[in-house]
CSV table of C-alpha atoms in Angstrom, one decimal:
chain,number,residue,atom,x,y,z
N,1,MET,CA,-11.5,-0.7,7.1
N,2,ASP,CA,-8.8,1.5,8.7
N,3,ILE,CA,-8.4,5.2,8.6
N,4,LYS,CA,-6.1,5.1,5.5
N,5,ASP,CA,-8.7,3.2,3.5
N,6,ILE,CA,-11.3,5.7,4.5
N,7,GLN,CA,-9.0,8.6,3.4
N,8,ASN,CA,-8.4,6.9,0.1
N,9,LEU,CA,-12.1,6.4,-0.4
N,10,ILE,CA,-12.7,10.1,0.3
N,11,LYS,CA,-10.0,11.0,-2.3
N,12,PHE,CA,-11.6,8.7,-4.8
N,13,VAL,CA,-15.1,10.1,-4.3
N,14,SER,CA,-13.8,13.7,-4.6
N,15,LYS,CA,-12.0,12.9,-7.9
N,16,ALA,CA,-15.0,11.0,-9.3
N,17,GLU,CA,-17.2,14.1,-8.9
N,18,VAL,CA,-20.1,12.3,-7.5
N,19,SER,CA,-22.4,13.8,-4.8
N,20,GLU,CA,-22.8,10.8,-2.5
N,21,VAL,CA,-21.3,7.3,-2.0
N,22,LYS,CA,-22.5,4.7,0.5
N,23,TYR,CA,-20.2,1.8,1.4
N,24,LYS,CA,-21.5,-1.0,3.6
N,25,THR,CA,-20.1,-4.3,4.8
N,26,LYS,CA,-21.3,-6.8,7.4
N,27,ASP,CA,-19.8,-4.8,10.3
N,28,PHE,CA,-19.1,-1.3,8.8
N,29,GLU,CA,-21.0,1.4,7.0
N,30,ILE,CA,-20.0,4.8,5.8
N,31,THR,CA,-21.7,7.5,3.7
N,32,ILE,CA,-19.6,10.2,2.0
N,33,LYS,CA,-21.3,13.3,0.6
N,34,THR,CA,-19.4,15.8,-1.4
N,35,PRO,CA,-20.4,19.3,-2.5
N,36,LEU,CA,-21.3,19.7,-6.2
N,37,ALA,CA,-22.1,22.9,-8.0
N,38,GLY,CA,-21.4,25.1,-4.9
N,39,SER,CA,-23.6,23.2,-2.5
N,40,GLU,CA,-22.9,23.0,1.2
N,41,ALA,CA,-20.3,20.4,2.4
N,42,VAL,CA,-21.6,17.5,4.5
N,43,TYR,CA,-19.2,15.3,6.4
N,44,ALA,CA,-19.3,11.5,6.7
N,45,GLN,CA,-20.8,10.0,9.8
N,46,PRO,CA,-19.5,6.4,9.9
N,47,ALA,CA,-21.6,3.8,11.8
N,48,VAL,CA,-19.2,1.2,13.2
N,49,TYR,CA,-20.4,-2.2,14.4
N,50,HIS,CA,-18.1,-3.7,16.9
N,51,THR,CA,-16.9,-7.3,16.4
N,52,ALA,CA,-14.7,-9.6,18.5
N,53,PRO,CA,-11.0,-8.9,18.0
N,54,GLN,CA,-9.3,-11.3,15.6
N,55,SER,CA,-5.9,-12.6,16.4
N,56,VAL,CA,-3.2,-12.0,13.8
N,57,ALA,CA,-0.2,-14.2,13.6
N,58,ALA,CA,3.1,-12.4,13.9
N,59,PRO,CA,5.2,-12.7,10.7
N,60,ALA,CA,8.2,-15.0,11.0
N,61,PRO,CA,11.6,-13.3,10.7
N,62,VAL,CA,13.1,-13.9,7.4
N,63,ALA,CA,16.9,-14.2,6.9
N,64,THR,CA,18.1,-12.3,3.8
N,65,PRO,CA,21.4,-12.8,2.1
N,66,ALA,CA,23.9,-9.9,2.2
N,67,ALA,CA,24.0,-9.6,-1.6
N,68,ALA,CA,20.2,-8.7,-1.7
N,69,PRO,CA,20.6,-5.0,-0.8
N,70,ALA,CA,23.3,-4.6,-3.5
N,71,GLU,CA,21.0,-6.2,-6.1
N,72,LYS,CA,18.1,-4.0,-5.1
N,73,ALA,CA,20.3,-0.9,-5.4
N,74,GLU,CA,21.3,-1.9,-8.9
N,75,ALA,CA,17.7,-2.6,-9.9
N,76,ALA,CA,16.6,0.7,-8.5
N,77,SER,CA,19.2,2.7,-10.4
N,78,ASP,CA,18.4,0.7,-13.6
N,79,ASP,CA,14.6,1.5,-13.2
N,80,SER,CA,15.3,5.2,-12.8
N,81,LYS,CA,15.4,5.7,-16.6
N,82,TYR,CA,11.9,4.3,-16.9
N,83,VAL,CA,8.6,6.3,-16.4
N,84,THR,CA,6.0,4.8,-14.1
N,85,ILE,CA,2.3,4.6,-14.9
N,86,LYS,CA,0.5,4.9,-11.6
N,87,SER,CA,-3.0,4.2,-10.5
N,88,PRO,CA,-5.2,7.3,-10.3
N,89,MET,CA,-7.6,5.6,-7.9
N,90,ILE,CA,-8.1,2.7,-5.5
N,91,GLY,CA,-9.9,-0.4,-6.9
N,92,THR,CA,-9.2,-3.7,-8.5
N,93,PHE,CA,-6.6,-3.9,-11.3
N,94,TYR,CA,-7.5,-5.8,-14.5
N,95,ARG,CA,-5.3,-6.4,-17.5
N,96,LYS,CA,-8.2,-7.4,-19.8
N,97,PRO,CA,-11.4,-5.6,-20.7
N,98,SER,CA,-13.4,-8.8,-19.9
N,99,PRO,CA,-12.4,-12.4,-19.0
N,100,ASP,CA,-12.8,-13.7,-22.5
N,101,LYS,CA,-10.7,-10.9,-24.2
N,102,ASP,CA,-7.0,-10.5,-24.7
N,103,VAL,CA,-4.9,-8.3,-22.3
N,104,PHE,CA,-4.5,-4.6,-23.1
N,105,VAL,CA,-0.6,-4.7,-23.1
N,106,ASN,CA,2.2,-7.1,-22.5
N,107,VAL,CA,5.8,-6.6,-21.6
N,108,GLY,CA,7.6,-5.4,-24.8
N,109,ASP,CA,4.5,-3.8,-26.3
N,110,GLU,CA,4.7,-0.2,-27.6
N,111,VAL,CA,2.2,2.2,-26.1
N,112,SER,CA,1.4,5.7,-27.2
N,113,ALA,CA,-0.2,8.5,-25.1
N,114,GLY,CA,-3.9,7.9,-24.8
N,115,LYS,CA,-3.7,4.1,-25.3
N,116,VAL,CA,-5.7,2.1,-22.7
N,117,VAL,CA,-3.2,-0.1,-20.7
N,118,CYS,CA,-5.6,-1.5,-18.1
N,119,VAL,CA,-8.9,-1.1,-16.3
N,120,ILE,CA,-9.5,-0.4,-12.6
N,121,GLU,CA,-12.8,-1.4,-11.1
N,122,ALA,CA,-14.1,0.7,-8.3
N,123,MET,CA,-17.6,0.3,-6.9
N,124,LYS,CA,-18.8,-1.7,-9.9
N,125,LEU,CA,-17.5,1.0,-12.3
N,126,PHE,CA,-14.8,-0.1,-14.8
N,127,ASN,CA,-12.4,2.8,-15.4
N,128,GLN,CA,-10.1,2.6,-18.4
N,129,ILE,CA,-6.6,3.8,-17.5
N,130,GLU,CA,-4.7,5.4,-20.4
N,131,SER,CA,-1.0,5.8,-20.9
N,132,GLU,CA,0.2,9.4,-20.4
N,133,ILE,CA,3.4,8.7,-22.3
N,134,SER,CA,4.7,6.9,-25.4
N,135,GLY,CA,7.2,4.1,-25.1
N,136,LYS,CA,7.7,0.4,-24.5
N,137,ILE,CA,6.2,-1.5,-21.6
N,138,VAL,CA,9.2,-2.9,-19.6
N,139,LYS,CA,7.5,-4.3,-16.6
N,140,ILE,CA,4.0,-5.0,-15.2
N,141,LEU,CA,4.2,-4.3,-11.5
N,142,VAL,CA,0.7,-5.6,-10.5
N,143,ASP,CA,-0.9,-9.0,-10.8
N,144,ASP,CA,-4.2,-9.3,-12.6
N,145,ALA,CA,-7.4,-9.0,-10.5
N,146,THR,CA,-5.6,-7.6,-7.4
N,147,PRO,CA,-6.4,-4.5,-5.4
N,148,VAL,CA,-4.5,-1.4,-6.0
N,149,GLU,CA,-4.0,1.8,-4.0
N,150,TYR,CA,-4.1,5.4,-5.1
N,151,ASP,CA,-0.8,6.4,-6.8
N,152,GLN,CA,0.5,2.8,-6.8
N,153,PRO,CA,2.9,2.0,-9.6
N,154,LEU,CA,1.3,-0.2,-12.3
N,155,PHE,CA,3.7,-0.3,-15.2
N,156,LEU,CA,7.3,0.7,-16.1
N,157,VAL,CA,7.6,2.3,-19.5
N,158,ASP,CA,10.8,3.0,-21.4
N,159,PRO,CA,10.2,6.3,-23.1
N,160,SER,CA,13.2,6.0,-25.5
């Protein structure tokens, strides 16, 4: 877990309005306490267990065709008319309420403000994410059952 992950976890805990969260893995442990109802703030004291460094393979350089930047520029200008539904927290993105149920929304579906479009699981809590706008789902930007970051784009919606 790097410093950015810890900062995102702290943001999540403060927005979730809980007083204490403990996160523990095989070689890392952190406790985050937040003030509730005017109580005194207590700062996290992480306990880090050192492990042997792991070697990371350097990514191989990839040749890109010259036409790719032009295509990306066209796609970016085309996407500017759409509104993005972003993740309000870090966690795992799910398109279905449970494995045996249907997905909340597909590309082409109409959504209205307040309609549940996905769930994000964070620390064994499944949080329903609702659309803040009405429109048609144009693109789903995240694969099912993958981790998402705070403020990461999830859906593109055409509000027209």
